[in-house]
CSV table of C-alpha atoms in Angstrom, one decimal:
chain,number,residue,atom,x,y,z
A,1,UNK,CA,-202.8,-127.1,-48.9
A,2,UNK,CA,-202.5,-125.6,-52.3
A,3,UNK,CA,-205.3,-126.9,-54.9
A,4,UNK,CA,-203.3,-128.6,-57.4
A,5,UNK,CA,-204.1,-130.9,-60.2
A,6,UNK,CA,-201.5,-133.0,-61.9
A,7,UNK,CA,-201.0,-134.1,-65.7
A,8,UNK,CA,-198.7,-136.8,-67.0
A,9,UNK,CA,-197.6,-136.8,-70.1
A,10,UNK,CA,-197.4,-140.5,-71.6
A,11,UNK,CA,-196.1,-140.7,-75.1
A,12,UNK,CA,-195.6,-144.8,-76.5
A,13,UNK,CA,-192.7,-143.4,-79.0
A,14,UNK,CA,-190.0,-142.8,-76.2
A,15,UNK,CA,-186.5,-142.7,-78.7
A,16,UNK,CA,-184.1,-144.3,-75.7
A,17,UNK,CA,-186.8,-146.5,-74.5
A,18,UNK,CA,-189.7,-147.2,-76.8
A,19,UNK,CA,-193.1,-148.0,-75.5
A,20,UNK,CA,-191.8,-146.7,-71.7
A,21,UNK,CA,-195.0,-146.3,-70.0
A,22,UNK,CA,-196.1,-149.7,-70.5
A,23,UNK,CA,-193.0,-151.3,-70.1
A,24,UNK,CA,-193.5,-153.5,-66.8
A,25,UNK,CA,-191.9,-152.2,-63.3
A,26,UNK,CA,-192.9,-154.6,-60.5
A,27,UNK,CA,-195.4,-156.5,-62.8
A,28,UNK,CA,-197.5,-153.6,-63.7
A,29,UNK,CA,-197.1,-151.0,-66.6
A,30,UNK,CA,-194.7,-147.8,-65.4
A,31,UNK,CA,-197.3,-145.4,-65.9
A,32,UNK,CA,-199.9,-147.4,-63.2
A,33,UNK,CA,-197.3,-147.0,-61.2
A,34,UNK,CA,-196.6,-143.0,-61.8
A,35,UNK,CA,-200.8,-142.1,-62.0
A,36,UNK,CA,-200.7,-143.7,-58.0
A,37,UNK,CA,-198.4,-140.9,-57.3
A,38,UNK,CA,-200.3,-138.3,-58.2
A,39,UNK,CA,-203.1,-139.5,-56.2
A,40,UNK,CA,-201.2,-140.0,-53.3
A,41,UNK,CA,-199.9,-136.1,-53.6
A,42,UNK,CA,-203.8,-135.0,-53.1
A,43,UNK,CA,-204.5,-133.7,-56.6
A,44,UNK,CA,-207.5,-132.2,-57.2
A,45,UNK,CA,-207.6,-134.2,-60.8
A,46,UNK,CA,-205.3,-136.5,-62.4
A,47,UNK,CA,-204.9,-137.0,-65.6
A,48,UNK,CA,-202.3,-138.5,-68.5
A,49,UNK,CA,-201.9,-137.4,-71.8
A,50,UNK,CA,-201.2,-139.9,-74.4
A,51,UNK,CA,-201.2,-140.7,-78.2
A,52,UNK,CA,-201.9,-144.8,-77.7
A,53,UNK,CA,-205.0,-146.3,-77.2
A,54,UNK,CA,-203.3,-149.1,-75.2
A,55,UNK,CA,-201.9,-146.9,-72.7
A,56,UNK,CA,-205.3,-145.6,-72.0
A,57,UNK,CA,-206.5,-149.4,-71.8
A,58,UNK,CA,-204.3,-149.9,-68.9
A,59,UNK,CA,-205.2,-146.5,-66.6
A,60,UNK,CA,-209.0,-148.5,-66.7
A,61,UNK,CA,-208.2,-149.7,-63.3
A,62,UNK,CA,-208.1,-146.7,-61.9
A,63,UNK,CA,-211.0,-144.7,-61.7
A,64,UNK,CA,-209.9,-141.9,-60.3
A,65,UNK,CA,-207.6,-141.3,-63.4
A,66,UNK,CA,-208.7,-139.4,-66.5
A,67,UNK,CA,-207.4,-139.6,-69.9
A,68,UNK,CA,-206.7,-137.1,-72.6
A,69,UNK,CA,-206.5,-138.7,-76.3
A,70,UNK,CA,-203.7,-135.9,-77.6
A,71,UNK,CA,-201.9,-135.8,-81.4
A,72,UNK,CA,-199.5,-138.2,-82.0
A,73,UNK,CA,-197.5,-134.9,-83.5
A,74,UNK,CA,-196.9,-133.5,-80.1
A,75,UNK,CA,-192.8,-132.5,-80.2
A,76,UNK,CA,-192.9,-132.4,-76.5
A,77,UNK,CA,-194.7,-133.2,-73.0
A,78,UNK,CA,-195.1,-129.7,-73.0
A,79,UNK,CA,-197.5,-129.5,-76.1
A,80,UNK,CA,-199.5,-132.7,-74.9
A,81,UNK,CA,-199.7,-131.1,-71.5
A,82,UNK,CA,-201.5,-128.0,-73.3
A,83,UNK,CA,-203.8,-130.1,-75.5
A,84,UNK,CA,-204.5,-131.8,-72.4
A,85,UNK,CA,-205.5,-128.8,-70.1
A,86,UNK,CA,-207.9,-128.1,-73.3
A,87,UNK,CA,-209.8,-131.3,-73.3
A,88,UNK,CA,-209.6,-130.9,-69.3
A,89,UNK,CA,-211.4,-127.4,-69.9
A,90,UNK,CA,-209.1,-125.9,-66.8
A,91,UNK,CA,-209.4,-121.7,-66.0
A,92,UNK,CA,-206.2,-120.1,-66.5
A,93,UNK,CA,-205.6,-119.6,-63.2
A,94,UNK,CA,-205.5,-123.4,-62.9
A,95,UNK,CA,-202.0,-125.2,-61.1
A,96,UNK,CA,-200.9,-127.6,-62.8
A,97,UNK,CA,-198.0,-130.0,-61.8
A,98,UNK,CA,-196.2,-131.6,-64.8
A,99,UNK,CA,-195.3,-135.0,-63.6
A,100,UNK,CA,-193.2,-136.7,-65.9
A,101,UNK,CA,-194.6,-140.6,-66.8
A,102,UNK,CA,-191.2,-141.9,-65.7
A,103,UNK,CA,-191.3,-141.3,-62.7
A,104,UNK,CA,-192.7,-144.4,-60.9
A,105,UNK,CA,-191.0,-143.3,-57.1
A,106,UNK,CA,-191.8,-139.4,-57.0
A,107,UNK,CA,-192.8,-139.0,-53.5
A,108,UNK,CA,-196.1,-137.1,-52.8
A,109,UNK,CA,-194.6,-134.2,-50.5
A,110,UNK,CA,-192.4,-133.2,-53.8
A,111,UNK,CA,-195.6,-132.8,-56.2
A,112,UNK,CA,-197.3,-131.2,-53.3
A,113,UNK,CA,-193.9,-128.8,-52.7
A,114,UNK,CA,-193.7,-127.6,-57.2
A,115,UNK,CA,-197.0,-126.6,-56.8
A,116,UNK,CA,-196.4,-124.6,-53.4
A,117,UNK,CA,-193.4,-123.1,-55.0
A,118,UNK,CA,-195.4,-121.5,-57.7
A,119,UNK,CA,-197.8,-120.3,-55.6
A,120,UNK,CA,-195.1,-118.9,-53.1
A,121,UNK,CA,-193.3,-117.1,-55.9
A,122,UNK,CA,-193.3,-114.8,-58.1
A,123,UNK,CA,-192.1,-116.6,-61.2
A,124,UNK,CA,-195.0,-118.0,-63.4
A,125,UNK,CA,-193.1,-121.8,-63.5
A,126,UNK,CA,-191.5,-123.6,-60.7
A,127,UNK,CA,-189.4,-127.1,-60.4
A,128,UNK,CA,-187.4,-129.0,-57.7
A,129,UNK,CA,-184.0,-129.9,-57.1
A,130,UNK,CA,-181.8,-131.9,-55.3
A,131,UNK,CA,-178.1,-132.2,-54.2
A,132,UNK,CA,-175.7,-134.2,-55.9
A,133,UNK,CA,-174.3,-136.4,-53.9
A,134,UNK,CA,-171.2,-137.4,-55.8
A,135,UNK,CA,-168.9,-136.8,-58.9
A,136,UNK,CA,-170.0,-139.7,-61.3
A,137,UNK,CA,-173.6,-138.1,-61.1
A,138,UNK,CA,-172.2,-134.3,-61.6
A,139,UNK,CA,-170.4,-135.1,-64.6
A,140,UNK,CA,-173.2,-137.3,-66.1
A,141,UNK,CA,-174.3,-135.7,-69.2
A,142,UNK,CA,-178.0,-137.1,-68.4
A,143,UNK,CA,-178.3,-135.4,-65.6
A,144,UNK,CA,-179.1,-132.3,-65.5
A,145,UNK,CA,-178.0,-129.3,-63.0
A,146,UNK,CA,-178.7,-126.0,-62.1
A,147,UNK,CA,-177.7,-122.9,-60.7
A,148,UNK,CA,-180.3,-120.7,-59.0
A,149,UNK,CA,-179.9,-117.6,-57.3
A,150,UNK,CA,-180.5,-115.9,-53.8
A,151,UNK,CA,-184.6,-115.7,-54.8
A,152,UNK,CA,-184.6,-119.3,-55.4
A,153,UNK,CA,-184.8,-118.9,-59.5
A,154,UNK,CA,-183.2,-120.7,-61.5
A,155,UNK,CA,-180.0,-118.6,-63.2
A,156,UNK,CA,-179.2,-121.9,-65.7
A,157,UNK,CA,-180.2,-125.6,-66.6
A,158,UNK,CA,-177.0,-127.8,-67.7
A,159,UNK,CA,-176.0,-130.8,-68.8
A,160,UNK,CA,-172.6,-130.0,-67.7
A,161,UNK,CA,-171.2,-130.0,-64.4
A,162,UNK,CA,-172.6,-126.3,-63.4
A,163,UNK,CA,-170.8,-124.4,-61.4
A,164,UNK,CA,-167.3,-125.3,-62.5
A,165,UNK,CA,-164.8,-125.6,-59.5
A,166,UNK,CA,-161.5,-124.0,-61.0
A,167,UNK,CA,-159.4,-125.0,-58.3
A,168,UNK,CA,-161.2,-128.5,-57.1
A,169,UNK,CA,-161.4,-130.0,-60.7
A,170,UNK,CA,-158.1,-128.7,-61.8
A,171,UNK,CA,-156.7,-131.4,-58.8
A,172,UNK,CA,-159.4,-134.1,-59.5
A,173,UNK,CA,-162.8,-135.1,-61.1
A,174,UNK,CA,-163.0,-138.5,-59.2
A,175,UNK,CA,-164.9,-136.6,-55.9
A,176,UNK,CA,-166.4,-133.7,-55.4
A,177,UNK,CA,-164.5,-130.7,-53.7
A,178,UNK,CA,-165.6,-129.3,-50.6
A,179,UNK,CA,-167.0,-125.7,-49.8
A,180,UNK,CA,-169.5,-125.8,-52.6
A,181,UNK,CA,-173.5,-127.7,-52.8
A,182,UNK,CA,-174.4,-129.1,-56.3
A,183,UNK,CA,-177.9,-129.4,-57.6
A,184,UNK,CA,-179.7,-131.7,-59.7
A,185,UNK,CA,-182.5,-131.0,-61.8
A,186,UNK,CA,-185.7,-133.1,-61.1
A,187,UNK,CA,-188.2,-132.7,-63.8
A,188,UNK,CA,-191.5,-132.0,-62.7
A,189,UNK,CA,-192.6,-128.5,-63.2
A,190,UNK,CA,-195.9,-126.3,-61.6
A,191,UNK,CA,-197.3,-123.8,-63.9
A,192,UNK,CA,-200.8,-122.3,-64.0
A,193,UNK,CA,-202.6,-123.4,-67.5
A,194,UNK,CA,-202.8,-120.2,-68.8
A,195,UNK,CA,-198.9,-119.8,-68.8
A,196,UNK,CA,-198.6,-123.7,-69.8
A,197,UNK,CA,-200.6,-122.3,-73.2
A,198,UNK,CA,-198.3,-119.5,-73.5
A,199,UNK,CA,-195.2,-121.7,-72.9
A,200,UNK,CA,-196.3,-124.1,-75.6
A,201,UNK,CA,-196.7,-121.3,-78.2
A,202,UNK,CA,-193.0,-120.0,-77.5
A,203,UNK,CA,-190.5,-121.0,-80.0
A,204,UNK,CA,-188.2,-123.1,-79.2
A,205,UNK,CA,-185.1,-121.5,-78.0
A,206,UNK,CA,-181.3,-121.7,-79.1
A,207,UNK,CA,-180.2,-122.6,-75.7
A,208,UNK,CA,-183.0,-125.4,-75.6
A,209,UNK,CA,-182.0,-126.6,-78.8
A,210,UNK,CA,-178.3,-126.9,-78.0
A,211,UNK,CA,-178.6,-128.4,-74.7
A,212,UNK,CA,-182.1,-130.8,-75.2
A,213,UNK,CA,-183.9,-128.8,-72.5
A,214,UNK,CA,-187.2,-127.7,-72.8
A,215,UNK,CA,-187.1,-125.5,-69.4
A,216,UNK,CA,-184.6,-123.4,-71.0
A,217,UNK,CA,-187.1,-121.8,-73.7
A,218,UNK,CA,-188.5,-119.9,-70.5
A,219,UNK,CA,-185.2,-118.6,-69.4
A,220,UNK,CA,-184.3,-117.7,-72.5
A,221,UNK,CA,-187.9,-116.0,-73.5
A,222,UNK,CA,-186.9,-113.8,-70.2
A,223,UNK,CA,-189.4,-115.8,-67.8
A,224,UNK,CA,-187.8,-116.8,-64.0
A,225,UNK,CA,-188.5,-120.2,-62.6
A,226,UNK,CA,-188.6,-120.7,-59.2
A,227,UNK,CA,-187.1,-123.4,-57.7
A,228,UNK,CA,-187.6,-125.3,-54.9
A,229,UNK,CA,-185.6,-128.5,-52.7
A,230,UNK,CA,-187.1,-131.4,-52.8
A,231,UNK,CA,-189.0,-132.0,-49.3
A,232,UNK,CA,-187.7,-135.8,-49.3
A,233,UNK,CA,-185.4,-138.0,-51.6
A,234,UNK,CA,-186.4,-137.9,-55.4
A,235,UNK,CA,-184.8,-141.1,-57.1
A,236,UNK,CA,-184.4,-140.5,-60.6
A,237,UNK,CA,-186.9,-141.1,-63.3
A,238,UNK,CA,-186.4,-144.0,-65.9
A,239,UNK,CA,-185.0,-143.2,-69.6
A,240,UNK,CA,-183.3,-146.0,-70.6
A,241,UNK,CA,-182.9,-149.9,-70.0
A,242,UNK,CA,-180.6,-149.3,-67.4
A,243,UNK,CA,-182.3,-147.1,-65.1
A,244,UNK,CA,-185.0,-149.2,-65.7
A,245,UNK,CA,-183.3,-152.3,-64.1
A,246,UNK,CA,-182.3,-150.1,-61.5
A,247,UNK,CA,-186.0,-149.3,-60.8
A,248,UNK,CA,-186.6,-152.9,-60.6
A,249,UNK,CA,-183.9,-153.4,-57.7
A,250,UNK,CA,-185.2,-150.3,-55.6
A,251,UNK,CA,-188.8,-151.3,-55.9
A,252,UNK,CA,-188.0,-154.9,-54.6
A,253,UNK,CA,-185.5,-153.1,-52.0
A,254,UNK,CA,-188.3,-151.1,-50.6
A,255,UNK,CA,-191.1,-153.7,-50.2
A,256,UNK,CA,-188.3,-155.8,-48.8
A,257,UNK,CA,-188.3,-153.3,-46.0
């Protein structure tokens, strides 16, 4: 298995939903929940990089876990993530898997298969996808697709509905038409730290800054990003209240199982 360690950015500020990581999911805080799934995927090291003290208060259950005090001025997981891999002292060579702290149900095989994309390909960043199973999700501006093509990089990252179907949406939008697989972006990334340094001291693209995606500052800089299917089912992560309640159902649907 490919050595692999795995950083979680945890910033208290979230603008949709404020103090997300320690708002409660099953009883606990949502990042308890997130730092179990790294160490469930076999990292090497986990750790989460925050701004608030009282995130770090709560992570003292877990031993395992290590915590990187980062700026409160970070713009983005992305700049955290870098401070962090500074504090953790990792070689350049280093994979690191970018698990995103809202992501209480990502299952171990997916953090396990970003990292084995990297390391398979020949791009220096890698994510996962997944197909979209059904209109409302396609045309759901916070979800974001792709398009990738036949090396497995990704060609775009979308809000919008990517690839348009002329033909099939020109009849309907209430189902998706047949003859054609739609994917949706999941947003945990592998990079080694050396090129997670020289992603945070990009600027930040016009695409990014137009559609709200980080990723796309490496596709515009001219960098591929290799991307791989999700091994098993990858239930979104939580951004607002909403998704959160949804979290809430699933979690008591599963340990009703």
């Amino acid at each position: 298995m490919t050595e692999f360690v795995v950083a979680i950015p945890a910033r208290h500020a979230a603008s949709r939903l404020p103090g997300k990581p320690l708002r409660l999911l099953g009883g606990e805080p949502l990042v308890l929940h997130v730092a179990r799934r790294a160490l469930l995927a076999g990292a090497r090291e986990v750790w989460v990089a925050t701004d608030d003290s009282r995130i770090a208060d709560v992570l003292d259950g877990l031993g395992e876990v290590k915590v990187a005090m980062t700026a409160v001025s970070h713009a983005s997981g992305t700049d955290r993530l870098a401070e962090c891999a500074r504090i953790a002292g990792w070689s350049d060579e280093t994979v690191v898997v970018n698990l995103q702290g809202d992501e209480p149900f990502a299952p171990a095989a997916g953090i396990r298969a970003v990292a084995q994309a990297l390391v398979e390909g020949d791009a220096p960043m890698s994510t996962l996808a997944t197909t979209v199973e059904d209109a409302e999700t396609l045309f759901d501006p916070n979800v974001v697709k792709l398009v990738r093509n036949v090396r497995n990089e990704a060609m775009y990252f979308s809000r919008a509905p990517i690839a348009w179907h002329r033909d099939g949406f020109a009849r309907s939008r209430e189902a998706l038409p047949e003859g054609h697989r739609w994917l949706r972006h999941i947003g945990i990334y592998g990079y080694r730290a050396g090129f997670l340094q020289q992603f945070a001291a990009m600027p930040p693209g016009q695409l990014e800054q137009v559609e709200a995606l980080e990723q796309l500052r490496v596709l515009e800089a001219g960098f591929p990003i290799s991307v791989a299917i999700s091994p098993e089912a990858f239930p979104p992560g939580i951004d607002t209240p909403e998704d959160l309640a949804r979290a809430e159902a699933l979690l008591q649907s599963m340990a009703a199982r």
